[in-house]
Coordinates of C-alpha atoms in Angstrom, one line a residue:
M1 CA 0.0 0.0 0.0
D2 CA 1.3 3.4 -1.0
L3 CA 0.9 5.7 2.1
N4 CA 2.3 8.8 0.4
P5 CA -0.1 11.6 1.6
E6 CA -0.2 12.9 -2.0
N7 CA -2.0 9.7 -3.0
L8 CA -4.4 9.7 -0.1
S9 CA -6.8 12.5 -1.0
Y10 CA -9.9 10.3 -0.7
M11 CA -8.6 7.3 1.2
S12 CA -10.4 6.7 4.5
F13 CA -9.1 4.6 7.4
S14 CA -12.2 5.3 9.6
Q15 CA -15.1 2.8 10.0
T16 CA -17.6 5.0 8.1
G17 CA -15.6 7.9 6.6
E18 CA -15.2 10.0 9.7
D19 CA -11.6 11.1 8.8
Q20 CA -12.7 12.5 5.5
L21 CA -15.6 14.4 7.2
I22 CA -13.0 15.9 9.6
L23 CA -10.7 16.9 6.7
S24 CA -13.6 18.6 4.9
Y25 CA -13.7 21.1 7.7
L26 CA -10.0 21.2 8.5
P27 CA -8.0 20.4 5.4
K28 CA -4.7 21.3 7.0
E29 CA -1.3 19.9 7.9
N30 CA 0.3 19.8 11.3
G31 CA -3.0 19.8 13.3
F32 CA -3.4 18.5 16.8
F33 CA -5.9 15.8 18.0
V34 CA -6.8 13.9 21.1
D35 CA -8.3 10.5 20.2
V36 CA -10.2 8.9 23.1
G37 CA -10.9 5.2 22.4
A38 CA -8.3 5.2 19.6
F39 CA -8.6 1.3 19.3
H40 CA -5.9 0.7 16.7
P41 CA -3.2 2.8 15.1
T42 CA -4.6 2.3 11.5
Q43 CA -7.7 0.0 11.5
Y44 CA -11.0 1.9 12.0
S45 CA -8.9 4.9 13.0
N46 CA -10.4 8.4 12.9
T47 CA -6.9 10.0 13.1
F48 CA -4.5 7.9 11.0
A49 CA -5.3 9.8 7.8
L50 CA -4.6 12.9 9.7
Y51 CA -1.3 11.5 11.1
L52 CA -0.1 10.8 7.5
R53 CA -0.8 14.4 6.7
G54 CA 1.4 15.7 9.5
W55 CA -1.1 15.9 12.3
R56 CA 0.1 14.7 15.8
G57 CA -1.7 14.1 19.0
I58 CA -2.6 12.0 22.0
N59 CA -4.1 8.5 21.6
V60 CA -6.0 7.3 24.7
E61 CA -6.7 3.5 24.5
P62 CA -7.2 1.3 27.6
N63 CA -6.6 -2.0 25.7
P64 CA -3.2 -3.2 26.9
N65 CA -2.7 -5.3 23.8
A66 CA -2.7 -2.1 21.6
V67 CA 0.2 -0.3 23.2
A68 CA 3.0 -1.9 21.2
L69 CA 1.2 -1.4 17.9
F70 CA 0.7 2.3 18.6
K71 CA 4.4 2.8 19.5
Q72 CA 5.4 0.9 16.3
L73 CA 3.1 2.5 13.8
R74 CA 2.5 6.0 15.3
P75 CA 5.9 6.8 16.9
D76 CA 5.4 10.5 16.8
D77 CA 2.2 10.5 18.9
L78 CA 1.8 10.2 22.6
H79 CA 0.1 7.0 23.7
L80 CA -1.8 6.6 27.0
Q81 CA -2.9 3.2 28.1
I82 CA -5.7 4.4 30.4
G83 CA -9.5 4.9 30.4
V84 CA -11.3 8.2 30.7
S85 CA -14.0 8.7 33.4
Q86 CA -15.2 11.3 35.8
S87 CA -14.6 9.0 38.7
E88 CA -10.8 8.7 38.1
K89 CA -10.6 5.3 39.7
P90 CA -9.7 1.8 38.4
L91 CA -12.6 0.3 36.4
D92 CA -13.3 -3.2 35.3
Y93 CA -12.4 -3.5 31.6
I94 CA -14.7 -6.0 29.7
S95 CA -12.8 -7.6 26.8
F96 CA -14.4 -9.5 23.9
N97 CA -12.9 -11.9 21.4
N98 CA -13.1 -9.0 19.0
P99 CA -11.7 -5.9 20.8
L100 CA -13.7 -3.5 18.7
C101 CA -16.4 -3.4 21.4
N102 CA -14.3 -3.6 24.6
T103 CA -15.8 -1.4 27.2
F104 CA -16.0 -0.3 30.8
Q105 CA -19.8 -0.1 30.6
S106 CA -21.6 -3.3 31.7
D107 CA -24.9 -2.4 30.1
F108 CA -23.1 -1.7 26.8
A109 CA -21.4 -5.1 27.0
K110 CA -24.8 -6.8 27.6
S111 CA -26.3 -5.1 24.6
V112 CA -23.3 -6.3 22.4
L113 CA -23.9 -9.9 23.6
K114 CA -27.6 -9.6 23.0
F115 CA -27.5 -8.3 19.5
D116 CA -24.3 -10.0 18.1
S117 CA -23.8 -13.7 18.7
E118 CA -20.2 -13.5 17.3
Y119 CA -19.0 -11.6 20.4
V120 CA -17.8 -13.6 23.4
V121 CA -16.5 -12.1 26.7
Q122 CA -12.9 -13.2 27.4
N123 CA -12.2 -14.9 30.7
V124 CA -9.3 -12.6 31.6
Q125 CA -10.6 -9.3 32.9
H126 CA -8.5 -6.2 33.8
Q127 CA -8.8 -3.3 36.1
I128 CA -7.7 -0.3 34.2
E129 CA -6.7 3.1 35.7
T130 CA -8.8 6.0 34.5
M131 CA -8.4 9.8 34.4
S132 CA -10.7 12.6 33.5
L133 CA -10.2 14.2 30.1
C134 CA -9.5 17.5 31.9
R135 CA -6.7 16.0 33.9
I136 CA -5.2 14.4 30.8
L137 CA -5.2 17.7 29.1
D138 CA -3.7 19.4 32.2
Q139 CA -0.8 17.0 32.1
Y140 CA -0.1 16.5 28.4
F141 CA -1.6 19.3 26.4
S142 CA 0.5 22.4 25.6
S143 CA -1.4 25.6 25.4
A144 CA 1.0 26.7 22.7
V145 CA -0.7 24.2 20.3
K146 CA -4.0 24.8 18.7
F147 CA -6.5 22.1 19.7
D148 CA -8.0 21.1 16.4
L149 CA -9.9 17.8 17.1
L150 CA -11.3 15.7 19.9
S151 CA -12.4 12.3 18.8
V152 CA -14.4 10.2 21.2
D153 CA -15.4 6.5 20.6
A154 CA -15.7 5.1 24.1
E155 CA -18.2 2.3 23.7
G156 CA -21.1 3.5 25.9
M157 CA -19.1 6.0 27.9
D158 CA -18.9 8.8 25.3
L159 CA -21.1 11.3 27.3
E160 CA -19.1 10.6 30.5
V161 CA -15.8 11.3 28.6
L162 CA -17.2 14.6 27.3
S163 CA -18.5 15.5 30.8
S164 CA -15.1 15.0 32.3
N165 CA -13.6 17.9 30.3
D166 CA -13.4 21.5 31.4
W167 CA -15.0 23.2 28.4
T168 CA -14.1 26.7 29.5
R169 CA -10.4 25.9 29.2
Y170 CA -10.2 23.2 26.5
R171 CA -12.3 23.9 23.4
P172 CA -11.2 21.9 20.3
E173 CA -12.5 23.4 17.0
L174 CA -14.0 20.0 16.1
V175 CA -15.5 17.3 18.2
L176 CA -16.2 13.9 16.7
V177 CA -18.2 11.6 18.9
E178 CA -20.0 8.2 18.5
D179 CA -23.7 8.8 19.1
H180 CA -26.2 6.1 18.1
D181 CA -29.1 8.2 19.5
F182 CA -28.6 11.1 17.2
E183 CA -31.2 11.5 14.4
I184 CA -31.1 14.4 12.0
E185 CA -34.8 15.1 12.1
V186 CA -35.0 14.9 16.0
P187 CA -31.5 15.7 17.3
H188 CA -32.8 16.8 20.7
F189 CA -33.5 13.1 21.5
S190 CA -29.7 12.7 21.9
E191 CA -28.1 13.6 25.3
I192 CA -24.8 14.1 23.6
Y193 CA -26.3 16.6 21.1
Q194 CA -28.0 18.5 24.0
F195 CA -24.7 18.5 25.9
M196 CA -22.6 19.8 23.0
K197 CA -25.2 22.4 22.2
E198 CA -25.0 23.7 25.8
K199 CA -21.3 24.0 25.4
G200 CA -21.6 26.2 22.3
Y201 CA -21.1 23.6 19.6
V202 CA -23.0 23.1 16.4
A203 CA -23.7 19.7 14.7
V204 CA -22.3 20.0 11.2
G205 CA -22.0 16.4 9.9
K206 CA -23.0 12.8 10.6
T207 CA -21.8 9.4 9.5
L208 CA -23.5 6.1 10.2
S209 CA -22.5 6.1 13.9
S210 CA -20.7 9.4 14.7
V211 CA -21.6 13.1 14.8
L212 CA -19.2 16.0 14.1
F213 CA -19.6 19.2 16.1
H214 CA -18.0 22.5 15.3
E215 CA -17.2 25.1 17.9
G216 CA -19.9 27.8 17.3
I217 CA -17.8 31.0 17.4
A218 CA -15.1 29.5 15.2
L219 CA -17.7 28.3 12.7
S220 CA -19.3 31.7 12.5
Q221 CA -16.0 33.2 11.7
K222 CA -15.2 30.9 8.8
K223 CA -15.7 32.2 5.3
K224 CA -18.8 30.8 3.6
F225 CA -18.5 29.2 0.2
K226 CA -19.8 31.6 -2.5
V227 CA -21.1 30.5 -5.9
K228 CA -19.6 32.6 -8.7
S229 CA -22.1 34.7 -10.7
T230 CA -23.1 33.5 -14.1
S231 CA -21.4 36.5 -15.7
S232 CA -18.0 35.3 -14.3
L233 CA -18.5 31.9 -15.9
K234 CA -18.8 33.0 -19.5
G235 CA -16.9 30.9 -21.9
I236 CA -17.3 27.8 -19.8
S237 CA -19.2 25.0 -21.5

């Protein structure tokens, strides 16, 4: 596979095109991200396409089996093998035969087992240390860097991750979050949508399972796309 960024204009590594949605709003190089629930350095990654374009950031992934891969394939990122919660205490980490749905949330694990017979809980369970998102940023984020993107895919704990941030101090321009309750025609049914709206963010895009929010003030300051008048298009056939 040719991973030259010049050949990756439309290549997506995300599960349902989330990385291309991000780049449609921030088509830049050298951005900064925090990826909570990063899962894997390349597979189903919302940030690997960004990494190839020069972005760098913090990957937060509690699965102990993923650490070596992140260090090998994303050597310029910071990798934290922890969970994110408001409680900031060790939590039971429920692992499946397919780690895609590993979770700290027992109700989420039960729903996975109920609706997908291919998933089986592993016998070995771990207690994983957790920190609030705010404390992670306090320790590892430099205020000299522009906070471009927060990506959250925390398998049932997405709202708790968002709630653990200090939104007066840390305001990424874009927030991508998994939200299965969001529906375009009735967005207010989603707790995550209501939460982000209260924090001053606007829903600007959606994939099959994720919603992209844009910081409201920054969005209002962006130049809007203008269609050229027909007089300026003479001679074009």
